[in-house]
Short mmCIF file of C-alpha atoms in Angstrom, two decimals:
data_model
loop_
_atom_site.label_atom_id
_atom_site.label_comp_id
_atom_site.label_asym_id
_atom_site.label_seq_id
_atom_site.Cartn_x
_atom_site.Cartn_y
_atom_site.Cartn_z
CA THR X 1 -0.02 -23.10 5.27
CA GLN X 2 0.20 -20.27 7.78
CA HIS X 3 3.29 -18.16 8.38
CA THR X 4 3.72 -15.85 11.33
CA LEU X 5 5.55 -12.70 10.27
CA VAL X 6 6.73 -11.83 13.76
CA LEU X 7 9.65 -13.93 14.91
CA LEU X 8 11.83 -11.49 16.84
CA HIS X 9 10.77 -9.59 19.93
CA TYR X 10 12.53 -6.82 21.78
CA PRO X 11 11.85 -5.28 25.19
CA ALA X 12 8.81 -3.00 25.19
CA SER X 13 10.95 -0.42 26.99
CA TRP X 14 12.76 0.11 23.67
CA GLY X 15 9.53 1.47 22.27
CA HIS X 16 8.85 -1.56 20.09
CA TYR X 17 5.47 -2.27 21.71
CA ASP X 18 5.77 -6.03 21.30
CA VAL X 19 3.58 -7.08 24.27
CA CYS X 20 -0.22 -6.68 24.17
CA LYS X 21 -1.02 -7.77 27.71
CA SER X 22 0.61 -9.14 30.84
CA GLN X 23 -0.58 -10.76 34.03
CA VAL X 24 -0.66 -8.61 37.15
CA TYR X 25 -1.61 -9.38 40.73
CA THR X 26 -4.43 -7.49 42.37
CA GLU X 27 -5.58 -7.86 45.97
CA ASP X 28 -7.21 -11.24 45.50
CA ARG X 29 -6.56 -12.51 41.99
CA LEU X 30 -4.57 -12.44 38.79
CA ALA X 31 -5.81 -10.06 36.11
CA TRP X 32 -4.74 -8.78 32.72
CA HIS X 33 -2.98 -5.48 32.19
CA TYR X 34 -3.34 -4.31 28.58
CA MET X 35 -0.79 -2.33 26.54
CA ALA X 36 -0.56 -0.90 23.04
CA CYS X 37 1.24 -3.33 20.75
CA GLN X 38 2.35 -3.72 17.15
CA PRO X 39 4.12 -6.35 15.03
CA GLU X 40 7.87 -6.17 14.58
CA ALA X 41 9.06 -4.67 11.30
CA THR X 42 10.01 -7.18 8.63
CA ASP X 43 10.77 -7.54 4.91
CA MET X 44 7.34 -6.95 3.37
CA THR X 45 8.38 -7.97 -0.16
CA LYS X 46 7.88 -11.63 0.84
CA TYR X 47 4.14 -11.07 1.05
CA LEU X 48 3.29 -8.95 -2.00
CA ARG X 49 1.83 -9.56 -5.44
CA VAL X 50 3.56 -7.83 -8.36
CA SER X 51 1.95 -6.78 -11.65
CA LEU X 52 3.35 -4.96 -14.68
CA ASP X 53 1.67 -2.65 -17.13
CA PRO X 54 1.88 -3.15 -20.03
CA PRO X 55 1.83 -6.88 -19.21
CA ASN X 56 4.10 -7.83 -22.14
CA ILE X 57 6.83 -5.35 -21.21
CA THR X 58 9.25 -8.01 -19.84
CA CYS X 59 12.06 -8.92 -22.22
CA GLY X 60 12.63 -12.32 -23.83
CA ASP X 61 9.59 -12.92 -26.00
CA PRO X 62 10.89 -12.76 -28.64
CA PRO X 63 14.56 -13.11 -27.54
CA GLU X 64 16.57 -9.91 -27.73
CA MET X 65 20.22 -8.84 -27.46
CA TYR X 66 21.12 -5.76 -25.40
CA CYS X 67 24.08 -3.42 -25.48
CA ALA X 68 25.77 -1.58 -22.62
CA LEU X 69 24.71 2.03 -22.16
CA GLU X 70 28.28 3.27 -21.75
CA ASN X 71 29.61 1.17 -24.68
CA PRO X 72 27.29 0.67 -27.67
CA TYR X 73 29.66 -1.94 -29.12
CA MET X 74 29.51 -4.23 -26.06
CA CYS X 75 26.36 -6.23 -26.89
CA ASN X 76 26.53 -9.48 -24.90
CA ASN X 77 23.40 -9.29 -22.74
CA GLU X 78 20.86 -11.70 -24.18
CA CYS X 79 17.31 -12.06 -22.84
CA ASP X 80 15.31 -15.18 -23.70
CA ALA X 81 12.15 -16.01 -21.75
CA ALA X 82 12.28 -19.65 -22.89
CA THR X 83 15.72 -20.25 -21.32
CA GLU X 84 15.86 -20.13 -17.53
CA GLU X 85 19.43 -18.83 -17.37
CA LEU X 86 18.61 -16.00 -19.80
CA ALA X 87 15.11 -15.08 -18.56
CA HIS X 88 14.45 -12.00 -16.45
CA PRO X 89 10.91 -12.31 -14.98
CA PRO X 90 9.49 -9.86 -12.38
CA GLU X 91 9.99 -12.27 -9.46
CA LEU X 92 13.76 -11.70 -9.71
CA MET X 93 13.26 -8.22 -8.23
CA PHE X 94 12.45 -9.87 -4.90
CA ASP X 95 14.69 -12.93 -4.67
CA PHE X 96 17.71 -13.39 -2.43
CA GLU X 97 20.57 -11.35 -3.85
CA GLY X 98 23.40 -13.53 -2.56
CA ARG X 99 24.03 -15.09 -5.96
CA ASN X 100 26.63 -14.03 -8.53
CA PRO X 101 25.85 -12.91 -11.17
CA THR X 102 23.02 -10.77 -9.83
CA THR X 103 19.49 -11.72 -10.81
CA PHE X 104 17.19 -9.02 -12.15
CA TRP X 105 13.99 -8.17 -14.04
CA GLN X 106 14.47 -6.49 -17.39
CA SER X 107 12.14 -4.68 -19.76
CA THR X 108 12.09 -4.77 -23.54
CA SER X 109 14.39 -2.22 -25.19
CA TRP X 110 13.31 1.19 -26.48
CA LYS X 111 12.73 -0.23 -29.96
CA LYS X 112 9.60 1.86 -30.50
CA TYR X 113 11.39 5.19 -29.99
CA PRO X 114 10.30 8.03 -30.06
CA LYS X 115 7.19 6.55 -28.46
CA PRO X 116 7.91 6.69 -24.68
CA LEU X 117 9.20 3.55 -22.98
CA GLN X 118 7.03 3.55 -19.87
CA VAL X 119 6.36 0.82 -17.31
CA ASN X 120 4.17 0.65 -14.20
CA ILE X 121 5.34 -1.84 -11.56
CA THR X 122 2.62 -2.30 -8.93
CA LEU X 123 3.25 -4.00 -5.58
CA SER X 124 0.07 -5.04 -3.77
CA TRP X 125 -0.34 -6.41 -0.25
CA ASN X 126 -4.17 -6.49 -0.07
CA LYS X 127 -3.65 -5.19 3.47
CA SER X 128 -2.70 -1.90 5.10
CA ILE X 129 0.98 -1.81 6.00
CA GLU X 130 3.14 0.82 7.73
CA LEU X 131 6.57 1.70 6.40
CA THR X 132 9.41 1.63 8.93
CA ASP X 133 12.49 2.11 6.75
CA ASP X 134 13.57 3.54 3.38
CA ILE X 135 12.14 2.07 0.19
CA VAL X 136 15.23 1.09 -1.83
CA ILE X 137 15.12 0.20 -5.54
CA THR X 138 18.37 -1.16 -7.01
CA PHE X 139 18.78 -0.88 -10.77
CA GLU X 140 20.91 -3.24 -12.84
CA SER X 141 20.57 -0.79 -15.72
CA GLY X 142 21.24 2.91 -15.46
CA ARG X 143 18.81 4.67 -13.13
CA PRO X 144 15.81 6.16 -14.95
CA GLU X 145 15.91 9.80 -15.97
CA GLN X 146 12.26 10.21 -15.02
CA MET X 147 10.34 8.22 -12.45
CA VAL X 148 7.45 8.62 -10.01
CA LEU X 149 6.82 6.62 -6.84
CA GLU X 150 3.13 6.43 -5.92
CA LYS X 151 1.05 4.89 -3.14
CA SER X 152 -2.53 3.81 -2.63
CA LEU X 153 -4.47 3.60 0.62
CA ASP X 154 -7.53 1.95 -0.93
CA PHE X 155 -6.18 -1.17 -2.65
CA GLY X 156 -5.31 0.55 -5.92
CA ARG X 157 -8.56 2.40 -6.55
CA THR X 158 -6.91 5.80 -6.17
CA TRP X 159 -3.26 6.84 -6.22
CA GLN X 160 -1.23 9.72 -4.87
CA PRO X 161 2.44 10.56 -5.49
CA TYR X 162 5.10 9.85 -2.88
CA GLN X 163 8.03 11.41 -4.73
CA PHE X 164 9.17 12.50 -8.20
CA TYR X 165 12.63 11.68 -9.60
CA ALA X 166 14.28 13.32 -12.62
CA THR X 167 17.57 14.52 -14.04
CA ASP X 168 15.78 17.84 -14.58
CA CYS X 169 12.74 18.35 -12.32
CA LEU X 170 11.67 21.61 -13.95
CA ASP X 171 11.73 20.13 -17.42
CA ALA X 172 10.13 16.80 -16.51
CA PHE X 173 7.52 17.79 -13.91
CA THR X 174 7.62 21.62 -13.72
CA MET X 175 8.76 21.29 -10.11
CA GLU X 176 11.68 22.96 -8.38
CA PRO X 177 14.25 20.32 -7.35
CA LYS X 178 14.48 19.60 -3.66
CA ALA X 179 16.33 17.18 -1.41
CA VAL X 180 14.82 15.44 1.60
CA HIS X 181 17.26 17.19 3.98
CA GLU X 182 15.58 20.47 3.02
CA LEU X 183 12.27 19.34 4.55
CA THR X 184 11.18 20.53 7.99
CA GLN X 185 8.60 19.35 10.49
CA ARG X 186 6.09 21.69 8.86
CA THR X 187 6.84 20.51 5.31
CA LEU X 188 7.43 16.80 5.99
CA LEU X 189 4.30 15.79 4.08
CA ASP X 190 5.23 17.85 1.01
CA ILE X 191 5.62 15.91 -2.22
CA ILE X 192 9.01 16.80 -3.71
CA CYS X 193 10.96 16.18 -6.90
CA THR X 194 14.56 15.16 -6.34
CA GLU X 195 17.48 15.03 -8.79
CA ASP X 196 19.70 13.08 -6.38
CA TYR X 197 18.96 9.63 -7.85
CA SER X 198 18.70 10.25 -11.60
CA ARG X 199 22.21 10.95 -12.82
CA GLY X 200 23.41 9.30 -16.03
CA TYR X 201 25.98 6.65 -16.87
CA VAL X 202 28.85 8.56 -15.25
CA TRP X 203 27.31 7.36 -11.98
CA LYS X 204 26.95 3.76 -13.13
CA TYR X 205 28.24 2.40 -9.80
CA ASP X 206 25.53 4.23 -7.87
CA LYS X 207 22.50 2.11 -8.71
CA THR X 208 19.98 2.79 -5.95
CA VAL X 209 16.92 5.01 -5.84
CA ARG X 210 15.46 5.72 -2.40
CA PHE X 211 12.35 7.03 -0.79
CA GLU X 212 13.70 8.30 2.50
CA ILE X 213 11.50 7.21 5.41
CA LYS X 214 14.07 7.46 8.20
CA ASP X 215 15.11 10.98 7.21
CA ARG X 216 11.49 12.00 7.63
CA PHE X 217 11.25 10.19 10.99
CA ALA X 218 14.38 12.07 12.08
CA LEU X 219 12.62 15.42 11.74
CA PHE X 220 10.79 14.50 14.96
CA ALA X 221 12.97 11.79 16.51
CA GLY X 222 16.40 13.35 15.93
CA PRO X 223 19.26 12.34 13.58
CA ARG X 224 19.77 8.93 15.18
CA LEU X 225 16.08 8.41 16.07
CA HIS X 226 16.86 8.64 19.80
CA ASN X 227 13.79 10.71 20.64
CA MET X 228 11.10 8.27 19.48
CA ALA X 229 8.67 9.67 22.07
CA SER X 230 8.43 12.84 20.03
CA LEU X 231 7.71 10.88 16.84
CA TYR X 232 5.17 8.63 18.56
CA GLY X 233 3.44 11.67 20.01
CA GLN X 234 3.08 13.14 16.52
CA LEU X 235 1.85 9.84 15.06
CA ASP X 236 -0.70 9.62 17.86
CA THR X 237 -2.19 13.03 17.28
CA THR X 238 -1.77 13.62 13.53
CA LYS X 239 -3.77 11.32 11.27
CA ASN X 240 -2.24 12.78 8.11
CA LEU X 241 1.22 11.84 9.38
CA ARG X 242 0.13 8.27 10.17
CA ASP X 243 -1.50 7.96 6.76
CA PHE X 244 1.63 9.27 5.03
CA PHE X 245 3.58 6.20 6.13
CA THR X 246 0.66 3.81 5.50
CA LEU X 247 -0.27 2.10 2.23
CA THR X 248 -1.91 -0.93 0.68
CA ASP X 249 -0.16 -0.69 -2.69
CA LEU X 250 3.02 0.86 -4.08
CA ARG X 251 3.51 1.80 -7.73
CA ILE X 252 6.82 2.52 -9.47
CA ARG X 253 6.21 4.47 -12.66
CA LEU X 254 9.25 4.30 -14.94
CA LEU X 255 8.79 7.14 -17.45
CA ARG X 256 12.12 7.55 -19.23
CA PRO X 257 15.14 5.20 -19.18
CA ALA X 258 18.73 6.28 -18.69
CA THR X 259 20.21 7.59 -21.94
CA GLY X 260 23.59 8.82 -20.70
CA ALA X 261 23.63 11.67 -23.20
CA THR X 262 21.67 14.64 -24.41
CA MET X 263 20.61 12.82 -27.56
CA VAL X 264 19.18 9.33 -27.97
CA ASP X 265 21.18 7.13 -30.35
CA GLU X 266 18.45 6.03 -32.72
CA ASN X 267 20.83 3.63 -34.46
CA ASN X 268 21.31 1.56 -31.31
CA LEU X 269 18.09 1.55 -29.28
CA SER X 270 19.02 -1.74 -27.59
CA ARG X 271 21.11 0.37 -25.16
CA TYR X 272 17.98 1.81 -23.56
CA PHE X 273 15.89 -0.30 -21.17
CA TYR X 274 15.03 -0.76 -17.49
CA ALA X 275 16.46 -3.48 -15.29
CA ILE X 276 15.84 -3.84 -11.54
CA SER X 277 17.75 -6.33 -9.40
CA ASP X 278 16.20 -5.64 -6.00
CA ILE X 279 13.36 -3.80 -4.25
CA LYS X 280 13.36 -3.43 -0.46
CA VAL X 281 10.22 -2.48 1.47
CA GLN X 282 10.61 -2.70 5.23
CA GLY X 283 7.46 -2.34 7.30
CA ARG X 284 4.80 -4.00 9.40
CA CYS X 285 1.15 -4.88 9.20
CA LYS X 286 -1.05 -2.01 10.30
CA CYS X 287 -2.97 -3.34 13.31
CA ASN X 288 -3.94 -0.06 15.00
CA LEU X 289 -1.80 -0.99 18.04
CA HIS X 290 -4.10 -3.92 18.84
CA ALA X 291 -1.86 -6.84 17.74
CA ASN X 292 1.78 -7.87 18.05
CA SER X 293 1.77 -10.44 15.27
CA CYS X 294 0.56 -10.77 11.71
CA VAL X 295 0.01 -13.99 9.79
CA PHE X 296 0.26 -14.83 6.10
CA GLU X 297 -2.28 -17.52 5.36
CA LYS X 298 -3.67 -18.65 2.00
CA GLY X 299 -1.89 -15.77 0.32
CA LYS X 300 -3.36 -13.11 2.60
CA LEU X 301 -2.03 -11.00 5.46
CA SER X 302 -4.08 -10.40 8.60
CA CYS X 303 -3.41 -9.17 12.12
CA GLU X 304 -3.85 -11.56 15.05
CA CYS X 305 -5.98 -9.12 16.99
CA GLU X 306 -5.96 -8.67 20.77
CA HIS X 307 -7.86 -6.25 23.02
CA ASN X 308 -11.24 -7.76 21.96
CA THR X 309 -10.82 -6.29 18.46
CA THR X 310 -11.28 -7.96 15.10
CA GLY X 311 -10.85 -7.40 11.35
CA PRO X 312 -7.76 -7.50 9.07
CA ASP X 313 -6.46 -4.29 10.71
CA CYS X 314 -8.13 -4.82 14.14
CA SER X 315 -10.27 -1.83 13.23
CA ARG X 316 -13.51 -2.76 14.97
CA CYS X 317 -14.69 -4.29 18.23
CA LYS X 318 -15.63 -7.95 18.42
CA LYS X 319 -19.28 -8.84 18.58
CA HIS X 320 -20.49 -8.50 22.18
CA TYR X 321 -17.57 -6.16 23.02
CA GLN X 322 -19.12 -2.89 21.93
CA GLY X 323 -19.63 -1.33 25.34
CA ARG X 324 -17.75 1.68 24.09
CA ALA X 325 -16.75 2.94 20.65
CA TRP X 326 -13.70 1.34 19.01
CA SER X 327 -10.51 3.36 19.19
CA MET X 328 -7.00 2.67 17.99
CA GLY X 329 -4.37 2.13 20.64
CA SER X 330 -2.08 4.95 21.68
CA TYR X 331 1.73 5.05 21.76
CA LEU X 332 1.53 7.25 24.82
CA PRO X 333 2.60 7.17 27.56
CA ILE X 334 6.00 5.79 26.54
CA PRO X 335 7.01 2.96 26.71
CA LYS X 336 3.82 0.84 26.97
CA GLY X 337 1.17 3.14 25.58
CA THR X 338 -2.57 2.80 26.12
CA ALA X 339 -4.47 -0.22 24.79
CA ASN X 340 -7.97 1.32 24.49
CA ILE X 341 -9.47 -2.17 24.60
CA CYS X 342 -13.02 -2.91 23.53
CA LYS X 343 -15.18 -3.68 26.54
CA ALA X 344 -18.19 -5.86 27.06
CA GLY X 345 -20.94 -3.45 27.95
CA THR X 346 -24.23 -5.22 27.44
CA VAL X 347 -24.49 -7.72 30.28
CA TRP X 348 -24.70 -7.35 34.04
CA VAL X 349 -26.28 -9.01 37.07
CA VAL X 350 -28.91 -6.90 38.77
CA GLY X 351 -30.20 -9.05 41.60
CA HIS X 352 -31.80 -12.20 42.95
CA SER X 353 -35.30 -13.32 42.19
CA GLN X 354 -37.76 -13.09 45.08
CA HIS X 355 -39.33 -16.36 43.96
CA CYS X 356 -36.22 -18.57 43.69
CA SER X 357 -33.56 -20.03 45.98
CA ASN X 358 -30.91 -17.79 47.46
CA THR X 359 -28.27 -18.98 45.01
CA ASP X 360 -30.27 -18.24 41.88
CA VAL X 361 -29.30 -15.09 39.99
CA VAL X 362 -31.40 -12.88 37.70
CA VAL X 363 -29.58 -11.15 34.88
CA TRP X 364 -30.94 -8.26 32.80
CA ILE X 365 -29.60 -8.28 29.21
CA ARG X 366 -29.89 -4.90 27.52
CA HIS X 367 -29.67 -6.21 23.94
CA SER X 368 -30.44 -9.60 22.50
CA SER X 369 -26.95 -9.81 21.00
CA ALA X 370 -25.53 -9.83 24.53
CA ALA X 371 -26.89 -13.29 25.24
CA GLY X 372 -23.88 -14.91 23.57
CA VAL X 373 -21.48 -13.06 25.88
CA PHE X 374 -23.37 -14.12 28.96
CA LYS X 375 -23.44 -17.74 27.81
CA HIS X 376 -19.62 -17.82 27.81
CA LEU X 377 -19.47 -16.22 31.23
CA SER X 378 -22.25 -18.28 32.77
CA ASP X 379 -20.80 -21.55 31.48
CA ALA X 380 -17.50 -20.70 33.14
CA ALA X 381 -19.23 -20.12 36.49
CA GLY X 382 -21.48 -23.18 36.29
CA LEU X 383 -24.80 -21.37 35.79
CA ARG X 384 -27.74 -22.97 33.99
CA THR X 385 -30.62 -21.14 32.31
CA VAL X 386 -34.01 -22.29 33.54
CA HIS X 387 -36.31 -19.47 32.49
CA GLN X 388 -36.35 -16.68 29.94
CA PRO X 389 -39.67 -14.81 30.08
CA LYS X 390 -41.36 -13.47 26.94
CA THR X 391 -43.61 -11.05 28.80
CA SER X 392 -42.81 -8.56 31.52
CA SER X 393 -43.59 -8.97 35.18
CA ARG X 394 -42.36 -7.26 38.30
CA GLN X 395 -40.16 -10.25 39.08
CA HIS X 396 -38.81 -10.91 35.60
CA PRO X 397 -38.93 -8.06 33.06
CA VAL X 398 -38.50 -8.83 29.37
CA GLY X 399 -34.81 -9.16 28.64
CA SER X 400 -34.01 -10.84 31.96
CA VAL X 401 -32.60 -14.34 32.16
CA LEU X 402 -32.86 -16.54 35.24
CA PHE X 403 -29.91 -18.76 36.11
CA THR X 404 -29.89 -21.50 38.73
CA ASN X 405 -27.51 -24.18 39.99
CA SER X 406 -24.87 -21.51 40.54
CA VAL X 407 -21.72 -22.77 42.20
CA LEU X 408 -21.06 -21.90 45.83
CA ALA X 409 -17.80 -20.15 44.91
CA PHE X 410 -19.81 -17.77 42.70
CA GLU X 411 -21.83 -16.65 45.73
CA GLN X 412 -18.77 -16.41 47.96
CA GLN X 413 -16.95 -14.21 45.48
CA CYS X 414 -19.89 -11.91 44.86
CA LYS X 415 -20.59 -11.39 48.62
CA SER X 416 -23.76 -9.58 47.68
CA ASN X 417 -26.80 -9.94 45.49
CA PHE X 418 -25.13 -8.17 42.61
CA SER X 419 -22.49 -8.21 39.98
CA CYS X 420 -19.57 -10.43 38.78
CA PHE X 421 -19.67 -8.95 35.31
CA PRO X 422 -17.68 -6.29 33.43
CA THR X 423 -18.72 -2.80 34.38
CA ALA X 424 -21.23 -1.38 31.92
CA GLN X 425 -22.85 1.95 31.42
CA VAL X 426 -26.53 1.72 32.26
CA CYS X 427 -27.24 5.08 30.63
CA ASP X 428 -25.35 7.74 28.73
CA ASN X 429 -27.93 10.28 27.44
CA VAL X 430 -26.81 9.50 23.87
CA LEU X 431 -27.61 5.93 22.87
CA LEU X 432 -28.90 4.65 26.19
CA ARG X 433 -31.28 7.42 27.13
CA CYS X 434 -33.32 7.43 30.29
CA GLN X 435 -36.93 7.41 29.14
CA ASN X 436 -39.98 9.39 30.21
CA GLY X 437 -37.97 12.33 31.53
CA GLY X 438 -35.49 10.30 33.60
CA VAL X 439 -32.02 11.71 34.31
CA CYS X 440 -28.82 9.64 33.92
CA HIS X 441 -26.78 9.65 37.15
CA GLN X 442 -23.04 8.89 36.69
CA HIS X 443 -23.90 6.45 33.87
CA GLN X 444 -25.03 3.94 36.50
CA ARG X 445 -28.74 4.57 37.03
CA CYS X 446 -31.66 6.58 35.81
CA GLN X 447 -33.32 8.90 38.31
CA CYS X 448 -36.94 8.42 37.32
CA PRO X 449 -39.71 11.02 37.71
CA ALA X 450 -42.80 10.23 39.75
CA GLY X 451 -44.96 7.61 38.08
CA PHE X 452 -42.14 5.74 36.30
CA SER X 453 -39.65 3.01 37.23
CA GLY X 454 -37.36 0.47 35.61
CA VAL X 455 -33.74 0.48 34.54
CA LEU X 456 -34.36 3.19 31.94
CA CYS X 457 -37.57 4.52 33.49
CA GLU X 458 -39.43 2.56 30.85
CA ARG X 459 -42.20 1.21 33.10
CA VAL X 460 -45.28 3.10 34.23
CA GLN X 461 -45.63 2.72 37.98
CA CYS X 462 -48.70 1.14 39.47
CA GLN X 463 -51.51 3.27 40.86
CA GLY X 464 -53.09 3.09 44.31
CA GLU X 465 -52.28 0.84 47.25
CA SER X 466 -50.48 -1.80 45.18
CA CYS X 467 -47.52 0.57 44.82
CA GLN X 468 -46.19 -0.57 48.19
CA ASP X 469 -44.83 -3.78 46.73
CA LEU X 470 -43.30 -2.14 43.67
CA ASN X 471 -39.81 -2.64 45.06
CA SER X 472 -40.16 -6.41 45.19
CA GLY X 473 -38.95 -6.66 41.59
CA VAL X 474 -35.48 -6.33 40.07
CA SER X 475 -33.60 -3.11 40.78
CA VAL X 476 -30.26 -1.55 39.89
CA HIS X 477 -27.88 -0.52 42.65
CA PRO X 478 -25.17 1.93 41.63
CA SER X 479 -23.02 0.88 44.58
CA THR X 480 -22.68 -2.59 43.14
CA VAL X 481 -19.11 -3.92 42.94
CA ARG X 482 -18.52 -5.74 39.65
CA ARG X 483 -15.83 -8.33 38.93
CA PRO X 484 -15.13 -10.31 35.77
CA LEU X 485 -17.00 -13.61 35.97
CA SER X 486 -14.16 -15.59 34.44
CA ALA X 487 -12.26 -15.21 37.73
CA VAL X 488 -15.15 -16.30 39.91
CA GLY X 489 -14.85 -19.67 41.59
CA LEU X 490 -12.05 -20.80 39.28
CA LYS X 491 -8.96 -21.10 41.41
CA GLY X 492 -5.82 -19.79 39.74
CA ARG X 493 -7.64 -18.74 36.57
CA VAL X 494 -6.67 -15.39 35.10
CA ALA X 495 -9.47 -12.83 34.89
CA ASP X 496 -9.81 -11.68 31.32
CA GLN X 497 -12.51 -9.71 29.57
CA GLU X 498 -11.83 -11.37 26.24
CA GLU X 499 -14.07 -13.90 24.58
CA PRO X 500 -12.80 -17.48 24.96
CA HIS X 501 -11.08 -18.77 21.83
#
């Protein structure tokens, strides 16, 4: 089964970037206008995998009775993994909390004191996600006296801290205590230790521990996040800032349970344990501003990429759409941003054959991989391949493809011997160098030195009197007007540079 994560859409003018492209009218046709886009934020806990270390840390096997932290004589909390009503498995950290009594995961008690009672809870998405709101962990037990929140950007291979939590930061982590409101724009990425969420049983009604995302957003966007343009501008230009809010895995390291006193009561260790009723992680799939939806299929998240991009995060150009280097979309200018689409850059029409009918078209394909692109385009325009030479000649150099049976509308739209394909760079002095001393002119043609010709000056010119008919072959004209073929001769069809699906 396939689930689409994005169900709600809001106007792009709100800065939500929910539209990837729209139809616009040009002088003579409909075309696509592309915009930066991203999925709507959603509850990401519905799509994670949870694992615990040590794996046998969940209570109930064998059954165990627990006492209240604030009252060691109130021991009526039984955990039994074999009885559904008394079991507390990890999945209960992520279920709907509308039921009464509250459901929760619970660890074994601190029965091995003084050996530390430590638990790692790892949440894995197997996909890059971007946080959009505070991470909120709600404890059914007292909040831990020591805890670390960590993140991974590489699927759990390496970890880095997000925030430290302790009743005494200096004692626990040799860090000065700090609150998030003390951060500034310059120190936003600092890893801090906070004492705000680790107080003992006196604060039993305050059960949440937070990692404050919105407070950090507010350092650029203002207290009520009204100035999102400022935040988007920073995200656009600062990779470290983008990466700070991005992760593939989250790890909650519980290092010391709530004790509620200066001394641990060794005669009643069933008072000390961890219990979590809810974890909230609000975010979206990271799609590099090239998709507005994300699907969950066969247990895996992936972006539904637009802009001729592909991959789980839309982080590369589709095959045949590598006319320029891949780039992530841009939030700027507000509110629609810049799509930075991948463009077809390997196929173009360069002229008619001198030895065929007036409606036949010769196409020069720069790379063999481009043939697939041209097949889609030529099929749409009704062209049929009749000849693909294996050796060069003046009429048909290697790499050219001859098409015939072209529809009349194709000729009427072109209005010349050239073009009907996405604009491509003929040369760039980096990867597509003019050969034999040629000079690239405005990326559209090579100015060849005496004695050489061809698209990239790759051919040695003829010698003697036969040079007079050198120009009878295929040539490149920089003044050529190019249009997307998918619009040619197809009344009412939208011109789009994307591969057909």
